[in-house]
Structure formats: structure tokens, C-alpha cells
Amino acid sequence: MKLLVTGGAGFIGSNFIRHLLHAHPDDRVVNLDKLTYAGNPANLADVEGDPRYSFVHGDICDAKCVRDAARNVDAVVNFAACTHVDRSLVEPDEFLRTDVSGVFTLAGGRARPQDPAPAARQHDEVYGSIAHGSSTEQDPLHPSNPYSASKAGGDLLALSYWHTHGVPVVITRSSNNFGPYQYPEKVVPLFVTNALDHAPLPLYGDGRNVRDWLYVLDNCAAIDLVLRRGRDGEIYNIGGGHEVENIVLTREILRLTARPDTLIRPVADRPGHDRRYSVDSTKIRQLGWAPRHPFASALETTVRWYQEHETWWRPLKSGEFRAWYERQYGNR
Ligand code: NAD
């Protein structure tokens, strides 16, 4: 296959490209990425010289750029998005632009697509909080912040292009990912790198919010499977099946980095913070997928990766990041 991967310089996208080149030696990949603060060419430094890989610097909202990059590809896999809930609370405009209008452009935009490439898209948190049980693909969407609302918008727009224009779309909705190359604003790399620096870990509210953690390589394998074997117009949940309270995750990170629990600093909760996410993955399991990385060992591998890749994350935690961190946690 020749694939256009959008947002491939980010966390999941870069892991996905590495997975593809390893799992499918005959595949070729074009990576289209705007290189926002979260996009980092260093995430793919090891594949840069690979003749099967090429990079295009561009925006998924730019129709001409998308058309040129998508020429002769068999499928598009979209990871390009604004992805941080906290940032969506203060600067939602860019979320709407990329996560809704960007999907609109990728799906074909104003022109009725003549020869649409199949597309797989990643959406999350769209079901909203769930107190008991797990959300299935049929459940109504209750996004509760600008991030998840814009993702839900993109999700429904993509499906509408399947229904009206026959653009062959498959959607994945995964739970929270963790692993190597995750921008250190997200909780796992933020807490690991803060702990390594003996800095406080700012924990929201009572720390009892629950997330279902999924190792990024398990998500990549699931997306790959859905791309090749998923049914057009269908949605597939991808859950790690390992639910943990934030406080438990935090203590585990401190244990793995050999730092004391006194580094935990409770801070005022995120407004509208969803209490619990849980997705039912029965449907993708029926396609033959199951997570292969147990949470405990995957977290240990992840912590070790950040310990051994200080030269990767240290530069990311300066400049714009420091200013954002101060605004975000300074007076909380
Ligand atoms: P990320 O923030 O690490 O990477 C996003 C990438 O998109 C960056 O490389 C950025 O430069 C690029 N980008 C942003 N706007 C763009 C634009 N307009 N045009 C082209 N490129 C642009 O995000 P991630 O964590 O890798 O998430 C990838 C996708 O998976 C997103 O759709 C996200 O909502 C979804 N998702 C993430 C998680 C998670 O836990 N990280 C869970 C479920 C779903």
C-alpha cells in the first residue's frame, strides 16, 4: 500500500509510521504534517533516510496541499489534530479549524470527491464520562469540552461523506494512549519528566478520575487492522482494558522513577473534567485484535524510554512550553 499519513510527526502518528514500515516492508508512506508545537521531526529521525518514507510540510486545511500529497495513495490515515483538552479550554479556535475543517478538507471538501482514497480517522473522548459499564459504538455522543466536541464534529462529518458521497471511511475511537514520543504536556510524559527533575506533579482535583490506558503500539496495531480489514462506514472502539485512577497512575510513576509521594501537588480541577472514560472493544476484538502489552510492563518500558531519551524531551520543556506550564499550573 501507499499511504498518506497526516499528523505523522506527532505522538501516535510517528509510532504508527514506524510500525507500518516494520510490519509491512512493501508499504510506502507520505507524512503530511504542519509541525505545530506538538509535531516534531525528531520523532521520526530514524526513518528519515528510508526510501519508502517522505515528508510534506503542510496543513490538512489546505485543499491543494492535501490533493497533491494524496495523489496515487491507496488510503489516508489521519492523526493531524489539536489534541490537548486543557489548551482547548483557552484557545478553542484552532481545534475547530483542524479537527473539523481539516477533516472536511481531507474528506473531499466542497467538491464531490471523484476518486476518494479510503480514510481511517482517530477520535476519542466523544462519548463523554460514563459512571458504570463501557461505551459501545452505538452509544450517543456526549463530548464535554471543546477538544472532544470538535473531534465529534469531525467524526460525524467524515461519516456523512461516506453516506452521501461514498467516501470509504472507517473511524477508530481509542482510549488514552501512552508510550514513547508523547509531547510532555500530557499526563504520563509530564509526570515522568517532572519526577525525573524532582519537580512537583500537578494532580487535578481528588485524583480519582479514571482513564482506560492503551499502549500506543497496541493502538497502532489496531488502526493498521481496521485500515486493512475494517468495514467502510463503521466505527471501532479501541480500549486498553486497563482502568486506573489518576492518583494510582501517579504513585506508580513515582515508584518507577524512585521518587517520593511528597512530589504530588494537588491542584484545582480542570473545569468540566470527565470522571471516567471506558470504551467497549468487543467489535475490534472480533476482527482479531487484542492489546499485547500489559499495562504494568508497558508503563515500565515507557518510563525507561523517557529516562534514556532526555535529549528528546528536555528541549521540548523549554520556551513556549515553560510559558504554557506557568499559565496552566502557576496559580492553581
Ligand atoms: P499529537 O498532538 O501528538 O500530534 C498531532 C500532530 O498533528 C502533530 O504532529 C501536529 O503537528 C499535527 N497537526 C496539527 N494540526 C495540523 C494541521 N492543521 N495540519 C497538519 N498537521 C497538523 O496528537 P496524538 O496524541 O498523536 O493524537 C493523534 C490523533 O489521535 C488525534 O486525532 C487525537 O485526537 C487522537 N487520539 C489521541 C489519543 C491520545 O491518548 N493521545 C487517544 C485517542 C485518540
XYZ file of C-alpha atoms and ligand atoms in Angstrom:
376
model
C 0.000 0.000 0.000
C 0.972 3.610 -0.461
C -0.396 5.608 2.454
C -0.786 9.264 3.243
C -0.412 9.671 6.997
C -1.425 13.114 8.225
C -0.106 14.366 11.562
C 2.625 11.722 11.351
C 5.148 13.875 13.229
C 3.066 13.711 16.420
C 2.889 11.064 19.109
C 0.622 8.324 17.697
C 1.342 9.178 14.047
C 5.111 8.739 14.402
C 4.657 5.447 16.251
C 2.226 4.367 13.523
C 4.657 5.176 10.680
C 7.427 3.236 12.426
C 5.001 0.336 12.961
C 3.968 0.353 9.264
C 7.483 0.351 7.873
C 8.348 -2.509 10.196
C 5.174 -4.601 9.762
C 4.706 -4.016 6.003
C 8.101 -3.795 4.306
C 6.497 -3.118 0.898
C 4.375 -0.168 2.073
C 5.293 3.419 1.259
C 4.354 6.369 3.450
C 3.924 10.074 2.802
C 3.722 12.060 6.043
C 1.874 15.406 5.795
C 2.307 17.495 8.935
C 2.055 21.180 9.794
C 4.679 20.801 12.531
C 2.785 22.649 15.231
C 4.334 22.771 18.720
C 3.262 19.090 19.063
C 4.774 17.961 15.753
C 8.428 17.057 15.980
C 10.667 15.835 13.122
C 12.889 14.221 15.780
C 10.073 11.693 16.372
C 10.969 10.122 13.023
C 14.704 10.817 12.834
C 15.362 7.077 12.495
C 13.230 6.683 9.342
C 14.198 9.934 7.606
C 16.641 8.267 5.214
C 14.289 5.363 4.421
C 13.442 5.423 0.673
C 9.890 4.236 1.484
C 9.252 7.399 3.548
C 8.761 11.021 2.522
C 7.696 14.170 4.349
C 5.490 17.069 3.223
C 5.262 20.175 5.378
C 1.653 21.305 5.120
C -1.760 21.883 6.625
C -4.713 19.467 6.315
C -6.963 22.533 5.902
C -5.120 23.433 2.674
C -7.089 21.657 -0.080
C -4.388 21.956 -2.760
C -1.684 20.674 -0.447
C -3.876 17.693 0.554
C -4.728 16.943 -3.095
C -1.064 16.967 -4.122
C 0.049 14.826 -1.182
C -2.803 12.333 -1.681
C -2.021 11.734 -5.365
C -1.799 7.973 -6.072
C -2.221 6.914 -2.453
C -4.340 3.888 -1.545
C -5.521 5.335 1.757
C -5.261 8.293 4.119
C -4.750 7.802 7.857
C -5.469 10.991 9.754
C -3.719 11.789 13.027
C -3.474 15.541 12.408
C -5.346 17.299 15.171
C -5.174 19.700 18.049
C -5.202 17.235 20.904
C -4.807 18.761 24.340
C -8.029 19.233 26.335
C -6.523 21.958 28.563
C -5.446 24.042 25.564
C -8.923 23.636 24.021
C -10.380 25.388 27.082
C -8.409 28.571 26.398
C -7.812 28.552 22.622
C -10.643 26.524 21.004
C -10.483 28.221 17.561
C -7.616 26.137 16.233
C -9.360 22.963 17.453
C -12.402 23.748 15.342
C -10.242 24.624 12.356
C -8.090 21.495 12.333
C -10.348 18.902 13.969
C -13.488 19.810 11.996
C -12.490 21.850 8.905
C -9.349 19.745 8.442
C -11.437 16.575 8.322
C -13.805 18.326 5.896
C -10.863 19.059 3.575
C -9.449 15.534 3.861
C -12.861 14.012 3.105
C -13.072 15.927 -0.158
C -14.182 19.424 0.855
C -16.669 21.299 -1.311
C -16.089 19.283 -4.448
C -17.886 15.970 -4.630
C -14.923 13.587 -4.431
C -14.344 11.815 -7.779
C -11.851 9.208 -6.712
C -11.740 9.221 -2.958
C -8.950 7.447 -1.083
C -10.180 5.306 1.817
C -9.563 7.043 5.107
C -9.133 5.996 8.730
C -9.599 8.602 11.414
C -8.865 8.686 15.113
C -11.325 10.161 17.561
C -11.607 9.940 21.315
C -13.439 11.154 24.390
C -16.516 11.703 22.205
C -18.804 9.553 24.368
C -18.124 11.691 27.437
C -17.970 10.463 31.002
C -19.563 7.122 31.919
C -20.153 6.122 35.554
C -20.616 2.369 35.041
C -20.049 -0.045 32.180
C -18.389 0.884 28.873
C -19.433 2.961 25.842
C -20.224 0.988 22.698
C -20.038 2.296 19.130
C -23.843 2.752 19.128
C -23.926 4.977 22.195
C -24.881 8.637 21.832
C -22.035 11.161 21.853
C -21.709 13.500 24.845
C -18.482 15.419 24.288
C -17.940 17.784 27.201
C -15.045 20.046 26.211
C -14.074 21.912 23.010
C -11.493 19.236 22.188
C -13.889 16.292 22.284
C -16.714 18.354 20.738
C -14.534 19.241 17.750
C -13.455 15.601 17.463
C -17.110 14.526 17.478
C -17.800 17.108 14.753
C -15.006 15.736 12.563
C -16.176 12.205 13.265
C -19.770 12.868 12.140
C -18.636 14.914 9.156
C -16.404 12.061 7.951
C -19.297 9.593 8.282
C -21.557 11.981 6.354
C -19.100 11.833 3.419
C -19.426 8.051 3.481
C -23.202 8.202 3.487
C -23.629 10.930 0.868
C -20.579 10.610 -1.391
C -19.394 7.055 -0.749
C -16.007 8.172 0.617
C -14.868 4.919 2.242
C -14.273 5.992 5.828
C -13.538 3.954 8.933
C -13.387 5.607 12.346
C -11.462 4.456 15.390
C -12.231 5.752 18.879
C -9.483 4.811 21.265
C -8.942 5.299 24.968
C -5.984 7.224 26.411
C -2.646 6.341 24.830
C 0.770 6.367 26.456
C 4.249 5.435 25.264
C 7.411 6.890 23.704
C 7.403 10.226 21.811
C 4.368 11.741 23.590
C 4.588 15.520 23.940
C 5.261 16.241 27.625
C 2.083 18.286 28.220
C 0.108 15.010 28.529
C -0.096 13.423 31.939
C 2.203 10.399 31.567
C 5.240 12.125 29.986
C 4.622 15.278 32.069
C 4.660 13.367 35.331
C 7.564 11.112 34.335
C 9.771 14.013 33.236
C 8.778 16.173 36.234
C 9.596 13.270 38.535
C 12.985 12.788 36.853
C 13.619 16.505 37.557
C 12.422 16.166 41.207
C 9.685 18.700 40.305
C 6.091 18.580 41.662
C 3.445 16.538 39.823
C 0.315 18.747 39.478
C -2.586 16.330 40.036
C -6.103 17.543 39.193
C -8.823 17.542 41.862
C -9.043 14.493 44.097
C -7.056 12.372 41.620
C -9.901 9.859 41.402
C -10.687 10.390 37.687
C -10.441 7.112 35.807
C -8.832 6.561 32.410
C -8.513 3.314 30.447
C -4.855 3.200 29.387
C -3.765 1.859 25.996
C -0.137 1.366 24.999
C 0.477 3.291 21.784
C 1.839 0.285 19.857
C -1.355 -1.667 20.620
C -3.334 1.253 19.193
C -1.095 1.301 16.078
C -1.717 -2.420 15.510
C -5.472 -1.843 15.895
C -5.523 1.078 13.427
C -3.487 -0.984 10.949
C -6.001 -3.838 11.254
C -9.014 -1.553 10.839
C -7.398 0.061 7.796
C -6.948 -3.297 6.067
C -9.892 -5.324 7.412
C -12.394 -2.811 8.801
C -15.719 -2.260 7.074
C -16.333 1.075 5.363
C -18.646 3.404 7.226
C -18.019 1.590 10.517
C -16.710 2.778 13.881
C -14.324 0.717 16.013
C -13.610 1.381 19.686
C -10.085 0.561 20.853
C -9.712 0.263 24.611
C -6.694 -0.851 26.584
C -8.914 -2.656 29.072
C -6.873 -1.293 31.974
C -8.711 1.340 34.012
C -6.702 3.286 36.571
C -7.412 6.248 38.827
C -5.051 9.162 38.156
C -3.724 9.006 41.716
C -2.799 5.333 41.269
C -1.072 6.098 37.964
C 0.818 8.970 39.633
C 2.035 6.808 42.516
C 3.125 4.126 40.058
C 5.169 6.672 38.075
C 6.802 7.860 41.306
C 7.616 4.285 42.258
C 9.151 3.561 38.838
C 11.252 6.742 38.950
C 12.194 6.113 42.615
C 10.769 9.465 43.764
C 8.718 10.135 46.935
C 4.906 10.602 47.004
C 5.548 14.045 48.526
C 6.149 15.281 44.953
C 2.370 15.021 44.347
C 0.859 18.534 44.305
C -2.965 18.579 44.241
C -4.209 21.446 42.035
C -7.682 22.853 41.294
C -9.544 20.514 38.971
C -9.906 21.033 35.211
C -13.324 22.641 34.531
C -15.812 20.005 33.369
C -13.259 17.249 33.990
C -14.846 13.974 32.842
C -14.812 11.476 35.694
C -14.387 8.233 33.859
C -13.886 7.007 30.309
C -14.373 3.424 29.298
C -14.926 2.029 25.805
C -16.225 -1.400 24.896
C -13.789 -3.014 22.418
C -15.819 -6.144 21.599
C -16.209 -5.163 17.945
C -12.491 -4.761 17.157
C -11.681 -7.860 19.200
C -13.978 -9.734 16.806
C -11.719 -8.564 13.971
C -8.882 -10.352 15.760
C -7.229 -7.583 17.784
C -6.288 -7.661 21.452
C -3.826 -5.478 23.362
C -0.493 -7.302 23.551
C 1.319 -5.075 26.039
C 0.233 -5.486 29.685
C -0.145 -2.111 31.398
C 2.491 -2.632 34.124
C 5.323 -3.642 31.802
C 4.319 -1.080 29.131
C 4.410 1.705 31.746
C 7.801 0.496 32.924
C 9.093 0.471 29.312
C 7.682 3.966 28.806
C 9.318 5.368 31.957
C 12.630 3.812 30.941
C 12.293 5.332 27.460
C 11.944 8.868 28.907
C 14.851 8.167 31.282
C 17.016 7.159 28.331
C 15.829 9.916 25.942
C 16.395 13.071 27.922
C 17.869 14.708 24.805
C 14.453 14.191 23.140
C 12.228 15.733 25.822
C 14.488 18.298 27.522
C 14.323 20.838 24.613
C 10.507 20.397 24.432
C 10.139 21.549 28.044
C 11.688 24.967 27.432
C 10.465 28.112 25.617
C 6.752 28.008 24.704
C 6.223 25.018 26.970
C 7.506 26.837 30.083
C 5.222 29.822 29.429
C 2.238 27.496 28.916
C 3.094 25.466 32.027
C 3.247 28.626 34.166
C -0.132 29.822 32.833
C -1.617 26.367 33.281
C -0.382 25.386 36.747
C 1.269 28.527 38.185
C -1.626 29.765 40.352
C -3.680 26.646 40.704
P -0.256 14.970 18.826
O -0.718 16.279 19.367
O 0.930 14.306 19.441
O 0.065 15.120 17.263
C -0.756 15.841 16.391
C 0.028 16.058 15.096
O -0.828 16.740 14.173
C 1.279 16.936 15.258
O 2.359 16.349 14.572
C 0.879 18.268 14.627
O 1.984 18.978 14.070
C -0.094 17.790 13.560
N -1.068 18.824 13.158
C -1.841 19.615 13.964
N -2.608 20.426 13.222
C -2.331 20.132 11.909
C -2.814 20.628 10.674
N -3.757 21.594 10.618
N -2.318 20.082 9.519
C -1.372 19.114 9.549
N -0.867 18.628 10.709
C -1.343 19.125 11.869
O -1.536 14.006 18.846
P -1.671 12.437 19.118
O -1.738 12.203 20.581
O -0.661 11.721 18.297
O -3.121 12.154 18.530
C -3.319 11.778 17.159
C -4.811 11.574 16.902
O -5.312 10.534 17.750
C -5.678 12.803 17.198
O -6.746 12.815 16.306
C -6.187 12.542 18.601
O -7.388 13.217 18.860
C -6.395 11.036 18.519
N -6.357 10.345 19.811
C -5.344 10.541 20.696
C -5.335 9.841 21.892
C -4.219 10.010 22.901
O -4.358 9.500 24.016
N -3.115 10.662 22.559
C -6.356 8.945 22.185
C -7.359 8.754 21.232
C -7.359 9.454 20.042
